[in-house]
Amino acid sequence: MKTINLPPDNSAAPPGRQSHQARIFTLLGGNGSGKSLFMNEIARLNAEDAYPVSAVTGGIPGRVTGTLSQLMAALSLEEEKVRFNSLRSIWEETFPGNKIDIVDGKARIRNRSGKDSIGIRSLSRGEKAALYYVASALLAPPKALILVDSPTLFLHPTAVGILWDRIERSRNDCRFVYDTYDANFTAGQTRRTAIWIKDYNAANHTWRYQIIADGELPDEVFLQMMGSRRPILFTEGDTSHSIDMRLYSVVFPEFTVKPLGSCDKVIESTRTMQSLRTMHRIESYGLVDRDRRSEQEVEYLQAKHILVPEVAEIENIFLAPGVVETMAEIRNRNPKKVIKAVRQEVMRKFEQMLESQALQHTRHRMKRDVERKIDARFTCITALELHIKSLIKKLKPRETYDQLIAEFRRMVRGGDYEGVLRVFNHKPIFTGSCVAAALGFSSIDEYVTGVIATMKRGDMQAERLRLEIRKLFS
C-alpha cells in the first residue's frame, strides 16, 4: 500500500515531514488546532493522488466537477452502469426500502410505498449528502487519496456508519482521510487510524500531532470533541477489546459513547458531568452492568442518570428472548425453536450453579453493607472492635443466602428465563450456550458481530433489533 505523506510534526525527534502506511485516517482536533490547514497540506503533499470531497462546497477535481446533479448525470451514462449499480446497492443498504434508478437519463428515487418517484432535488439534505458522497467516491480515479471534509455532516447517526463502511469497501483501491469533529466516527471504527492534531505553529508552518493506531482515544481528545454538543454516554470496557463500545454505539447512535473501563469510573464521571452541567450544558449519562445489584441499588443509580439493563451483564443481552428471536427471523431460523433451545441450556446451567450464584450475590450484599455500616464515627478502637463483632448479627448472611436460594429456585421451577438473565453473572454461559450454533453462526464472536452489523444496516429489522435491546434499559 502506498504511504500517505503527512505535514511536518514539530514534536517529532528530529522534526520534519512524516509519512504513514495506513489506508484510512481520521483527523481530530479542537477549534484553532489547525485541522483544516492540516488537511489542505495533506492534499498539497499528495497532489498527484489527492481527491477532495465536500458536501458543503461540492467541489470535485478530475473528470467530474461540482454539483450532485452533474455527478449523477455522469453516472447515468451507458459506460457507467457498473458504477451506478454500486451506487444503487450502497444507497439501498443505507436507506432500506428506498429504490434508485435511471429514468429518461435522470436519477429517480422511490420511497418505501413504491408509488411516486422523485428527483434528487426533492431529497432531504441528509439524503443529498449521502448520495453526493457515494457518487463522488465512485467517480474517483483509481488509487485516489479521497479527502473528505465533515463526513457526518447532515447525516443521521444511524446512517453514518453503514454509509462510509460501504463506500470504503466499494473503493478498496483508494485511501481515505476524514476531517471531522465527531469522536464517535473514529472510536466506533477500529480499522481507522486517528491523527490527533494538538496545535499549529503558523510561523514555521508545522503541527504538533499524534498518530493513534489502536482506536483508543485519549481523554484529552474526547473532551475536545465534546464541542459537537451530542449527549455523552459513559460505559464500561474499552475501545479495543470489549463489546461495550461496539454494541452501545449502534444501540444508542444519538450519543457519543465513551468507554471508561470500570463501573466505578462510569458512575463517578457521570456524577461529575452532572454536577458541572451549568458550565457545559451537555447531557451525560452512564451505563453499567447490573451485576449483582439489588433493586434498591438499581433505582439509586437510575436516579443519578445511570442506565442499568434488565440483565446481569452485557453478554446476557445477546441471550435475551427479543434479541434471539429477531436474529432467528433474520437468519431464516424458527424463532420458537431457537429460543427454546437457548432457554433450556441457560436454565439448566443456572440450576447447576444455583448455590454458587446465591453465594456470590450474598457476598456482594455483605460487602456493600459492611462498607456502609463501618463508615461510622468511632471514639476509640474498642468501639470499632465491638462494632465489627456485632456486624455478623446485623448483616445476617445466612438469612440473605437462604432467601436468595429460595428466590432462585422459584425462577427455575417457574421457568422465569428473563429473571435468570437478570441475576445470572457467569460469562462462560454465553460462550458455552448453543445460541451461536442455533442461529447458524460458527462462533460467539461471529454472532456478536452479526448482531452489531445488523443494527448498522438501518433497515426495519435493524430498528426492531435496536428496539429489543433498548427495551432492556427501560
PDB file of N, CA and C in Angstrom, residues 296-344:
ATOM      1  N   GLN A 296     -32.942  -1.830  44.928  1.00  0.00           N
ATOM      2  CA  GLN A 296     -32.721  -0.528  45.547  1.00  0.00           C
ATOM      3  C   GLN A 296     -31.473   0.154  44.967  1.00  0.00           C
ATOM      4  N   GLU A 297     -30.427  -0.634  44.758  1.00  0.00           N
ATOM      5  CA  GLU A 297     -29.208  -0.077  44.164  1.00  0.00           C
ATOM      6  C   GLU A 297     -29.459   0.390  42.734  1.00  0.00           C
ATOM      7  N   VAL A 298     -30.219  -0.395  41.988  1.00  0.00           N
ATOM      8  CA  VAL A 298     -30.522  -0.036  40.602  1.00  0.00           C
ATOM      9  C   VAL A 298     -31.331   1.261  40.558  1.00  0.00           C
ATOM     10  N   GLU A 299     -32.326   1.373  41.407  1.00  0.00           N
ATOM     11  CA  GLU A 299     -33.153   2.588  41.450  1.00  0.00           C
ATOM     12  C   GLU A 299     -32.310   3.810  41.812  1.00  0.00           C
ATOM     13  N   TYR A 300     -31.372   3.623  42.728  1.00  0.00           N
ATOM     14  CA  TYR A 300     -30.491   4.728  43.121  1.00  0.00           C
ATOM     15  C   TYR A 300     -29.652   5.197  41.927  1.00  0.00           C
ATOM     16  N   LEU A 301     -29.083   4.246  41.191  1.00  0.00           N
ATOM     17  CA  LEU A 301     -28.265   4.590  40.032  1.00  0.00           C
ATOM     18  C   LEU A 301     -29.094   5.259  38.939  1.00  0.00           C
ATOM     19  N   GLN A 302     -30.263   4.739  38.701  1.00  0.00           N
ATOM     20  CA  GLN A 302     -31.119   5.320  37.665  1.00  0.00           C
ATOM     21  C   GLN A 302     -31.475   6.766  37.984  1.00  0.00           C
ATOM     22  N   ALA A 303     -31.641   7.060  39.259  1.00  0.00           N
ATOM     23  CA  ALA A 303     -31.939   8.432  39.673  1.00  0.00           C
ATOM     24  C   ALA A 303     -30.745   9.358  39.443  1.00  0.00           C
ATOM     25  N   LYS A 304     -29.561   8.768  39.294  1.00  0.00           N
ATOM     26  CA  LYS A 304     -28.331   9.528  39.069  1.00  0.00           C
ATOM     27  C   LYS A 304     -27.915   9.526  37.589  1.00  0.00           C
ATOM     28  N   HIS A 305     -28.862   9.253  36.687  1.00  0.00           N
ATOM     29  CA  HIS A 305     -28.600   9.237  35.242  1.00  0.00           C
ATOM     30  C   HIS A 305     -27.724   8.063  34.817  1.00  0.00           C
ATOM     31  N   ILE A 306     -27.766   6.965  35.572  1.00  0.00           N
ATOM     32  CA  ILE A 306     -27.006   5.765  35.219  1.00  0.00           C
ATOM     33  C   ILE A 306     -27.981   4.711  34.709  1.00  0.00           C
ATOM     34  N   LEU A 307     -27.816   4.281  33.445  1.00  0.00           N
ATOM     35  CA  LEU A 307     -28.662   3.240  32.885  1.00  0.00           C
ATOM     36  C   LEU A 307     -28.175   1.870  33.349  1.00  0.00           C
ATOM     37  N   VAL A 308     -29.116   1.026  33.732  1.00  0.00           N
ATOM     38  CA  VAL A 308     -28.795  -0.330  34.181  1.00  0.00           C
ATOM     39  C   VAL A 308     -29.724  -1.295  33.448  1.00  0.00           C
ATOM     40  N   PRO A 309     -29.192  -2.268  32.715  1.00  0.00           N
ATOM     41  CA  PRO A 309     -30.052  -3.171  31.941  1.00  0.00           C
ATOM     42  C   PRO A 309     -30.767  -4.193  32.807  1.00  0.00           C
ATOM     43  N   GLU A 310     -31.797  -4.807  32.238  1.00  0.00           N
ATOM     44  CA  GLU A 310     -32.543  -5.859  32.919  1.00  0.00           C
ATOM     45  C   GLU A 310     -31.870  -7.215  32.746  1.00  0.00           C
ATOM     46  N   VAL A 311     -30.557  -7.201  32.561  1.00  0.00           N
ATOM     47  CA  VAL A 311     -29.763  -8.431  32.518  1.00  0.00           C
ATOM     48  C   VAL A 311     -28.511  -8.206  33.354  1.00  0.00           C
ATOM     49  N   ALA A 312     -27.933  -9.297  33.837  1.00  0.00           N
ATOM     50  CA  ALA A 312     -26.826  -9.178  34.777  1.00  0.00           C
ATOM     51  C   ALA A 312     -25.583  -8.542  34.164  1.00  0.00           C
ATOM     52  N   GLU A 313     -25.286  -8.869  32.901  1.00  0.00           N
ATOM     53  CA  GLU A 313     -24.088  -8.330  32.260  1.00  0.00           C
ATOM     54  C   GLU A 313     -24.315  -8.244  30.763  1.00  0.00           C
ATOM     55  N   ILE A 314     -23.438  -7.553  30.089  1.00  0.00           N
ATOM     56  CA  ILE A 314     -23.663  -7.232  28.677  1.00  0.00           C
ATOM     57  C   ILE A 314     -23.822  -8.479  27.813  1.00  0.00           C
ATOM     58  N   GLU A 315     -23.114  -9.556  28.144  1.00  0.00           N
ATOM     59  CA  GLU A 315     -23.224 -10.777  27.341  1.00  0.00           C
ATOM     60  C   GLU A 315     -24.645 -11.334  27.364  1.00  0.00           C
ATOM     61  N   ASN A 316     -25.356 -11.126  28.469  1.00  0.00           N
ATOM     62  CA  ASN A 316     -26.720 -11.653  28.575  1.00  0.00           C
ATOM     63  C   ASN A 316     -27.695 -10.956  27.630  1.00  0.00           C
ATOM     64  N   ILE A 317     -27.334  -9.756  27.165  1.00  0.00           N
ATOM     65  CA  ILE A 317     -28.173  -9.068  26.183  1.00  0.00           C
ATOM     66  C   ILE A 317     -28.353  -9.939  24.946  1.00  0.00           C
ATOM     67  N   PHE A 318     -27.294 -10.638  24.560  1.00  0.00           N
ATOM     68  CA  PHE A 318     -27.335 -11.455  23.352  1.00  0.00           C
ATOM     69  C   PHE A 318     -28.101 -12.766  23.556  1.00  0.00           C
ATOM     70  N   LEU A 319     -28.541 -13.011  24.807  1.00  0.00           N
ATOM     71  CA  LEU A 319     -29.353 -14.185  25.115  1.00  0.00           C
ATOM     72  C   LEU A 319     -30.805 -13.815  25.370  1.00  0.00           C
ATOM     73  N   ALA A 320     -31.109 -12.512  25.371  1.00  0.00           N
ATOM     74  CA  ALA A 320     -32.468 -12.039  25.650  1.00  0.00           C
ATOM     75  C   ALA A 320     -33.430 -12.546  24.575  1.00  0.00           C
ATOM     76  N   PRO A 321     -34.654 -12.932  24.962  1.00  0.00           N
ATOM     77  CA  PRO A 321     -35.603 -13.511  24.000  1.00  0.00           C
ATOM     78  C   PRO A 321     -35.834 -12.649  22.765  1.00  0.00           C
ATOM     79  N   GLY A 322     -36.066 -11.348  22.947  1.00  0.00           N
ATOM     80  CA  GLY A 322     -36.324 -10.476  21.805  1.00  0.00           C
ATOM     81  C   GLY A 322     -35.174 -10.420  20.827  1.00  0.00           C
ATOM     82  N   VAL A 323     -33.950 -10.430  21.353  1.00  0.00           N
ATOM     83  CA  VAL A 323     -32.759 -10.371  20.502  1.00  0.00           C
ATOM     84  C   VAL A 323     -32.584 -11.682  19.748  1.00  0.00           C
ATOM     85  N   VAL A 324     -32.689 -12.792  20.469  1.00  0.00           N
ATOM     86  CA  VAL A 324     -32.503 -14.111  19.843  1.00  0.00           C
ATOM     87  C   VAL A 324     -33.578 -14.365  18.784  1.00  0.00           C
ATOM     88  N   GLU A 325     -34.834 -14.050  19.104  1.00  0.00           N
ATOM     89  CA  GLU A 325     -35.925 -14.319  18.159  1.00  0.00           C
ATOM     90  C   GLU A 325     -35.818 -13.436  16.912  1.00  0.00           C
ATOM     91  N   THR A 326     -35.437 -12.178  17.105  1.00  0.00           N
ATOM     92  CA  THR A 326     -35.270 -11.290  15.950  1.00  0.00           C
ATOM     93  C   THR A 326     -34.149 -11.788  15.043  1.00  0.00           C
ATOM     94  N   MET A 327     -33.027 -12.186  15.646  1.00  0.00           N
ATOM     95  CA  MET A 327     -31.923 -12.707  14.851  1.00  0.00           C
ATOM     96  C   MET A 327     -32.311 -14.011  14.164  1.00  0.00           C
ATOM     97  N   ALA A 328     -33.145 -14.820  14.815  1.00  0.00           N
ATOM     98  CA  ALA A 328     -33.602 -16.071  14.195  1.00  0.00           C
ATOM     99  C   ALA A 328     -34.405 -15.783  12.931  1.00  0.00           C
ATOM    100  N   GLU A 329     -35.270 -14.787  12.998  1.00  0.00           N
ATOM    101  CA  GLU A 329     -36.052 -14.425  11.808  1.00  0.00           C
ATOM    102  C   GLU A 329     -35.142 -13.919  10.693  1.00  0.00           C
ATOM    103  N   ILE A 330     -34.169 -13.090  11.060  1.00  0.00           N
ATOM    104  CA  ILE A 330     -33.245 -12.557  10.067  1.00  0.00           C
ATOM    105  C   ILE A 330     -32.432 -13.679   9.413  1.00  0.00           C
ATOM    106  N   ARG A 331     -32.110 -14.699  10.208  1.00  0.00           N
ATOM    107  CA  ARG A 331     -31.286 -15.811   9.716  1.00  0.00           C
ATOM    108  C   ARG A 331     -32.138 -16.950   9.139  1.00  0.00           C
ATOM    109  N   ASN A 332     -33.446 -16.701   8.986  1.00  0.00           N
ATOM    110  CA  ASN A 332     -34.359 -17.708   8.442  1.00  0.00           C
ATOM    111  C   ASN A 332     -34.370 -18.986   9.266  1.00  0.00           C
ATOM    112  N   ARG A 333     -34.350 -18.805  10.587  1.00  0.00           N
ATOM    113  CA  ARG A 333     -34.480 -19.912  11.515  1.00  0.00           C
ATOM    114  C   ARG A 333     -35.844 -19.815  12.199  1.00  0.00           C
ATOM    115  N   ASN A 334     -36.296 -20.905  12.800  1.00  0.00           N
ATOM    116  CA  ASN A 334     -37.557 -20.904  13.541  1.00  0.00           C
ATOM    117  C   ASN A 334     -37.331 -20.239  14.896  1.00  0.00           C
ATOM    118  N   PRO A 335     -37.891 -19.036  15.119  1.00  0.00           N
ATOM    119  CA  PRO A 335     -37.633 -18.311  16.370  1.00  0.00           C
ATOM    120  C   PRO A 335     -38.010 -19.091  17.623  1.00  0.00           C
ATOM    121  N   LYS A 336     -39.146 -19.784  17.590  1.00  0.00           N
ATOM    122  CA  LYS A 336     -39.592 -20.521  18.772  1.00  0.00           C
ATOM    123  C   LYS A 336     -38.642 -21.664  19.112  1.00  0.00           C
ATOM    124  N   LYS A 337     -38.176 -22.373  18.078  1.00  0.00           N
ATOM    125  CA  LYS A 337     -37.253 -23.490  18.323  1.00  0.00           C
ATOM    126  C   LYS A 337     -35.919 -23.001  18.844  1.00  0.00           C
ATOM    127  N   VAL A 338     -35.427 -21.894  18.271  1.00  0.00           N
ATOM    128  CA  VAL A 338     -34.127 -21.370  18.687  1.00  0.00           C
ATOM    129  C   VAL A 338     -34.170 -20.894  20.125  1.00  0.00           C
ATOM    130  N   ILE A 339     -35.167 -20.076  20.483  1.00  0.00           N
ATOM    131  CA  ILE A 339     -35.210 -19.550  21.847  1.00  0.00           C
ATOM    132  C   ILE A 339     -35.474 -20.662  22.856  1.00  0.00           C
ATOM    133  N   LYS A 340     -36.231 -21.687  22.446  1.00  0.00           N
ATOM    134  CA  LYS A 340     -36.466 -22.820  23.343  1.00  0.00           C
ATOM    135  C   LYS A 340     -35.160 -23.539  23.668  1.00  0.00           C
ATOM    136  N   ALA A 341     -34.344 -23.763  22.632  1.00  0.00           N
ATOM    137  CA  ALA A 341     -33.063 -24.451  22.843  1.00  0.00           C
ATOM    138  C   ALA A 341     -32.134 -23.617  23.718  1.00  0.00           C
ATOM    139  N   VAL A 342     -32.059 -22.325  23.464  1.00  0.00           N
ATOM    140  CA  VAL A 342     -31.191 -21.439  24.246  1.00  0.00           C
ATOM    141  C   VAL A 342     -31.685 -21.354  25.680  1.00  0.00           C
ATOM    142  N   ARG A 343     -33.002 -21.203  25.850  1.00  0.00           N
ATOM    143  CA  ARG A 343     -33.595 -21.113  27.189  1.00  0.00           C
ATOM    144  C   ARG A 343     -33.279 -22.370  28.017  1.00  0.00           C
ATOM    145  N   GLN A 344     -33.470 -23.530  27.416  1.00  0.00           N
ATOM    146  CA  GLN A 344     -33.221 -24.785  28.137  1.00  0.00           C
ATOM    147  C   GLN A 344     -31.769 -24.884  28.589  1.00  0.00           C
TER     148      GLN A 344
END
